[in-house]
C-alpha cells in the first residue's frame, strides 16, 4: 500500500538539511531503485523553485510499504529526523487516484 510521509521542519533547518542531505537522498534512491517511490520533494519556504537561504518548511514522500508500522519505522529512521531537521512527521495511508 502507498503511504504519505509528511514532514515539518524546525525553524532555520537549512544548515542541518544540507549536512544530512546525502544520507537522506541515498535512502530515497534505494526506494526508487526498488520501484517503491511515487514522488518525493521538499516544501520551499518561499514561492520559488530555489528558496535560497529561506530554506524549506518540510517534505513529502509518497512510497509503497508493507504496512503503516513499516512506513512509520522508515520515517523515524530518516537522517533528517536523526539530524533534528524535522520537528514533526505524520505518516498516513495514501490512495492514488490520478494520474
JSON list of C-alpha atoms in Angstrom, two decimals:
[
{"chain": "A", "resi": 1, "resn": "UNK", "atom": "CA", "xyz": [0.00, 0.00, 0.00]},
{"chain": "A", "resi": 2, "resn": "UNK", "atom": "CA", "xyz": [1.04, 3.60, -0.52]},
{"chain": "A", "resi": 3, "resn": "UNK", "atom": "CA", "xyz": [1.79, 5.92, 2.40]},
{"chain": "A", "resi": 4, "resn": "UNK", "atom": "CA", "xyz": [2.29, 9.68, 2.55]},
{"chain": "A", "resi": 5, "resn": "UNK", "atom": "CA", "xyz": [5.07, 10.81, 4.86]},
{"chain": "A", "resi": 6, "resn": "UNK", "atom": "CA", "xyz": [4.51, 14.47, 5.62]},
{"chain": "A", "resi": 7, "resn": "UNK", "atom": "CA", "xyz": [7.36, 16.15, 7.48]},
{"chain": "A", "resi": 8, "resn": "UNK", "atom": "CA", "xyz": [7.58, 19.60, 9.02]},
{"chain": "A", "resi": 9, "resn": "UNK", "atom": "CA", "xyz": [10.96, 21.25, 9.58]},
{"chain": "A", "resi": 10, "resn": "UNK", "atom": "CA", "xyz": [12.18, 23.01, 12.69]},
{"chain": "A", "resi": 11, "resn": "UNK", "atom": "CA", "xyz": [12.86, 26.71, 12.16]},
{"chain": "A", "resi": 12, "resn": "UNK", "atom": "CA", "xyz": [16.17, 27.53, 10.46]},
{"chain": "A", "resi": 13, "resn": "UNK", "atom": "CA", "xyz": [16.71, 23.93, 9.34]},
{"chain": "A", "resi": 14, "resn": "UNK", "atom": "CA", "xyz": [18.72, 24.65, 6.19]},
{"chain": "A", "resi": 15, "resn": "UNK", "atom": "CA", "xyz": [22.20, 24.03, 7.63]},
{"chain": "A", "resi": 16, "resn": "UNK", "atom": "CA", "xyz": [21.10, 20.72, 9.19]},
{"chain": "A", "resi": 17, "resn": "UNK", "atom": "CA", "xyz": [19.33, 19.74, 5.97]},
{"chain": "A", "resi": 18, "resn": "UNK", "atom": "CA", "xyz": [22.43, 20.33, 3.88]},
{"chain": "A", "resi": 19, "resn": "UNK", "atom": "CA", "xyz": [24.61, 18.30, 6.25]},
{"chain": "A", "resi": 20, "resn": "UNK", "atom": "CA", "xyz": [22.24, 15.29, 6.30]},
{"chain": "A", "resi": 21, "resn": "UNK", "atom": "CA", "xyz": [21.14, 15.51, 2.65]},
{"chain": "A", "resi": 22, "resn": "UNK", "atom": "CA", "xyz": [23.49, 12.89, 1.13]},
{"chain": "A", "resi": 23, "resn": "UNK", "atom": "CA", "xyz": [22.31, 10.19, 3.57]},
{"chain": "A", "resi": 24, "resn": "UNK", "atom": "CA", "xyz": [18.68, 11.30, 3.20]},
{"chain": "A", "resi": 25, "resn": "UNK", "atom": "CA", "xyz": [18.89, 11.07, -0.61]},
{"chain": "A", "resi": 26, "resn": "UNK", "atom": "CA", "xyz": [20.60, 7.67, -0.50]},
{"chain": "A", "resi": 27, "resn": "UNK", "atom": "CA", "xyz": [17.58, 6.18, 1.33]},
{"chain": "A", "resi": 28, "resn": "UNK", "atom": "CA", "xyz": [15.19, 7.75, -1.17]},
{"chain": "A", "resi": 29, "resn": "UNK", "atom": "CA", "xyz": [17.24, 6.46, -4.09]},
{"chain": "A", "resi": 30, "resn": "UNK", "atom": "CA", "xyz": [17.00, 2.96, -2.61]},
{"chain": "A", "resi": 31, "resn": "UNK", "atom": "CA", "xyz": [13.19, 3.22, -2.55]},
{"chain": "A", "resi": 32, "resn": "UNK", "atom": "CA", "xyz": [13.29, 4.47, -6.16]},
{"chain": "A", "resi": 33, "resn": "UNK", "atom": "CA", "xyz": [15.56, 1.64, -7.25]},
{"chain": "A", "resi": 34, "resn": "UNK", "atom": "CA", "xyz": [13.19, -0.87, -5.62]},
{"chain": "A", "resi": 35, "resn": "UNK", "atom": "CA", "xyz": [10.29, 0.65, -7.60]},
{"chain": "A", "resi": 36, "resn": "UNK", "atom": "CA", "xyz": [8.50, 1.78, -4.42]},
{"chain": "A", "resi": 37, "resn": "UNK", "atom": "CA", "xyz": [8.86, 5.57, -4.69]},
{"chain": "A", "resi": 38, "resn": "UNK", "atom": "CA", "xyz": [5.95, 7.50, -6.22]},
{"chain": "A", "resi": 39, "resn": "UNK", "atom": "CA", "xyz": [7.14, 11.04, -5.54]},
{"chain": "A", "resi": 40, "resn": "UNK", "atom": "CA", "xyz": [9.32, 12.99, -3.16]},
{"chain": "A", "resi": 41, "resn": "UNK", "atom": "CA", "xyz": [10.35, 16.57, -2.57]},
{"chain": "A", "resi": 42, "resn": "UNK", "atom": "CA", "xyz": [10.69, 19.44, -0.14]},
{"chain": "A", "resi": 43, "resn": "UNK", "atom": "CA", "xyz": [8.33, 22.35, 0.52]},
{"chain": "A", "resi": 44, "resn": "UNK", "atom": "CA", "xyz": [10.21, 25.61, -0.20]},
{"chain": "A", "resi": 45, "resn": "UNK", "atom": "CA", "xyz": [9.75, 28.27, 2.48]},
{"chain": "A", "resi": 46, "resn": "UNK", "atom": "CA", "xyz": [9.02, 30.85, -0.22]},
{"chain": "A", "resi": 47, "resn": "UNK", "atom": "CA", "xyz": [7.21, 30.69, -3.56]},
{"chain": "A", "resi": 48, "resn": "UNK", "atom": "CA", "xyz": [10.27, 29.78, -5.63]},
{"chain": "A", "resi": 49, "resn": "UNK", "atom": "CA", "xyz": [11.92, 26.68, -7.10]},
{"chain": "A", "resi": 50, "resn": "UNK", "atom": "CA", "xyz": [15.14, 27.62, -5.32]},
{"chain": "A", "resi": 51, "resn": "UNK", "atom": "CA", "xyz": [14.32, 29.25, -1.99]},
{"chain": "A", "resi": 52, "resn": "UNK", "atom": "CA", "xyz": [17.96, 30.10, -1.30]},
{"chain": "A", "resi": 53, "resn": "UNK", "atom": "CA", "xyz": [18.65, 30.98, 2.31]},
{"chain": "A", "resi": 54, "resn": "UNK", "atom": "CA", "xyz": [14.90, 30.88, 3.12]},
{"chain": "A", "resi": 55, "resn": "UNK", "atom": "CA", "xyz": [15.24, 27.10, 3.03]},
{"chain": "A", "resi": 56, "resn": "UNK", "atom": "CA", "xyz": [12.38, 24.66, 3.38]},
{"chain": "A", "resi": 57, "resn": "UNK", "atom": "CA", "xyz": [9.44, 24.08, 5.70]},
{"chain": "A", "resi": 58, "resn": "UNK", "atom": "CA", "xyz": [9.15, 20.31, 5.29]},
{"chain": "A", "resi": 59, "resn": "UNK", "atom": "CA", "xyz": [9.00, 17.41, 2.87]},
{"chain": "A", "resi": 60, "resn": "UNK", "atom": "CA", "xyz": [6.60, 14.97, 1.26]},
{"chain": "A", "resi": 61, "resn": "UNK", "atom": "CA", "xyz": [7.34, 11.34, 0.42]},
{"chain": "A", "resi": 62, "resn": "UNK", "atom": "CA", "xyz": [4.78, 9.04, -1.17]},
{"chain": "A", "resi": 63, "resn": "UNK", "atom": "CA", "xyz": [6.03, 5.46, -1.31]},
{"chain": "A", "resi": 64, "resn": "UNK", "atom": "CA", "xyz": [4.95, 1.85, -1.02]},
{"chain": "A", "resi": 65, "resn": "UNK", "atom": "CA", "xyz": [5.43, 0.00, 2.25]},
{"chain": "A", "resi": 66, "resn": "UNK", "atom": "CA", "xyz": [4.09, -3.30, 3.62]},
{"chain": "A", "resi": 67, "resn": "UNK", "atom": "CA", "xyz": [2.23, -1.61, 6.48]},
{"chain": "A", "resi": 68, "resn": "UNK", "atom": "CA", "xyz": [1.68, 1.64, 8.33]},
{"chain": "A", "resi": 69, "resn": "UNK", "atom": "CA", "xyz": [4.08, 0.42, 11.00]},
{"chain": "A", "resi": 70, "resn": "UNK", "atom": "CA", "xyz": [6.79, -0.25, 8.41]},
{"chain": "A", "resi": 71, "resn": "UNK", "atom": "CA", "xyz": [6.29, 3.18, 6.86]},
{"chain": "A", "resi": 72, "resn": "UNK", "atom": "CA", "xyz": [6.45, 4.82, 10.29]},
{"chain": "A", "resi": 73, "resn": "UNK", "atom": "CA", "xyz": [9.65, 2.96, 11.19]},
{"chain": "A", "resi": 74, "resn": "UNK", "atom": "CA", "xyz": [11.21, 4.02, 7.88]},
{"chain": "A", "resi": 75, "resn": "UNK", "atom": "CA", "xyz": [10.24, 7.64, 8.53]},
{"chain": "A", "resi": 76, "resn": "UNK", "atom": "CA", "xyz": [11.56, 7.52, 12.11]},
{"chain": "A", "resi": 77, "resn": "UNK", "atom": "CA", "xyz": [14.97, 6.37, 10.81]},
{"chain": "A", "resi": 78, "resn": "UNK", "atom": "CA", "xyz": [15.29, 9.19, 8.26]},
{"chain": "A", "resi": 79, "resn": "UNK", "atom": "CA", "xyz": [18.63, 11.02, 8.53]},
{"chain": "A", "resi": 80, "resn": "UNK", "atom": "CA", "xyz": [16.70, 14.30, 8.67]},
{"chain": "A", "resi": 81, "resn": "UNK", "atom": "CA", "xyz": [14.89, 13.05, 11.80]},
{"chain": "A", "resi": 82, "resn": "UNK", "atom": "CA", "xyz": [18.17, 11.97, 13.36]},
{"chain": "A", "resi": 83, "resn": "UNK", "atom": "CA", "xyz": [19.84, 15.32, 12.49]},
{"chain": "A", "resi": 84, "resn": "UNK", "atom": "CA", "xyz": [17.00, 17.32, 14.02]},
{"chain": "A", "resi": 85, "resn": "UNK", "atom": "CA", "xyz": [15.73, 18.77, 10.72]},
{"chain": "A", "resi": 86, "resn": "UNK", "atom": "CA", "xyz": [12.17, 17.59, 11.28]},
{"chain": "A", "resi": 87, "resn": "UNK", "atom": "CA", "xyz": [10.03, 18.82, 14.16]},
{"chain": "A", "resi": 88, "resn": "UNK", "atom": "CA", "xyz": [7.10, 16.58, 13.25]},
{"chain": "A", "resi": 89, "resn": "UNK", "atom": "CA", "xyz": [6.42, 13.67, 10.89]},
{"chain": "A", "resi": 90, "resn": "UNK", "atom": "CA", "xyz": [2.97, 12.33, 10.04]},
{"chain": "A", "resi": 91, "resn": "UNK", "atom": "CA", "xyz": [2.55, 9.03, 8.20]},
{"chain": "A", "resi": 92, "resn": "UNK", "atom": "CA", "xyz": [-0.81, 8.26, 6.58]},
{"chain": "A", "resi": 93, "resn": "UNK", "atom": "CA", "xyz": [-2.16, 5.67, 4.15]},
{"chain": "A", "resi": 94, "resn": "UNK", "atom": "CA", "xyz": [-2.48, 7.19, 0.67]},
{"chain": "A", "resi": 95, "resn": "UNK", "atom": "CA", "xyz": [-4.75, 6.19, -2.20]},
{"chain": "A", "resi": 96, "resn": "UNK", "atom": "CA", "xyz": [-3.53, 7.33, -5.61]},
{"chain": "A", "resi": 97, "resn": "UNK", "atom": "CA", "xyz": [-6.44, 8.24, -7.90]},
{"chain": "A", "resi": 98, "resn": "UNK", "atom": "CA", "xyz": [-4.83, 10.20, -10.76]},
{"chain": "A", "resi": 99, "resn": "UNK", "atom": "CA", "xyz": [-2.90, 10.10, -12.99]}
]
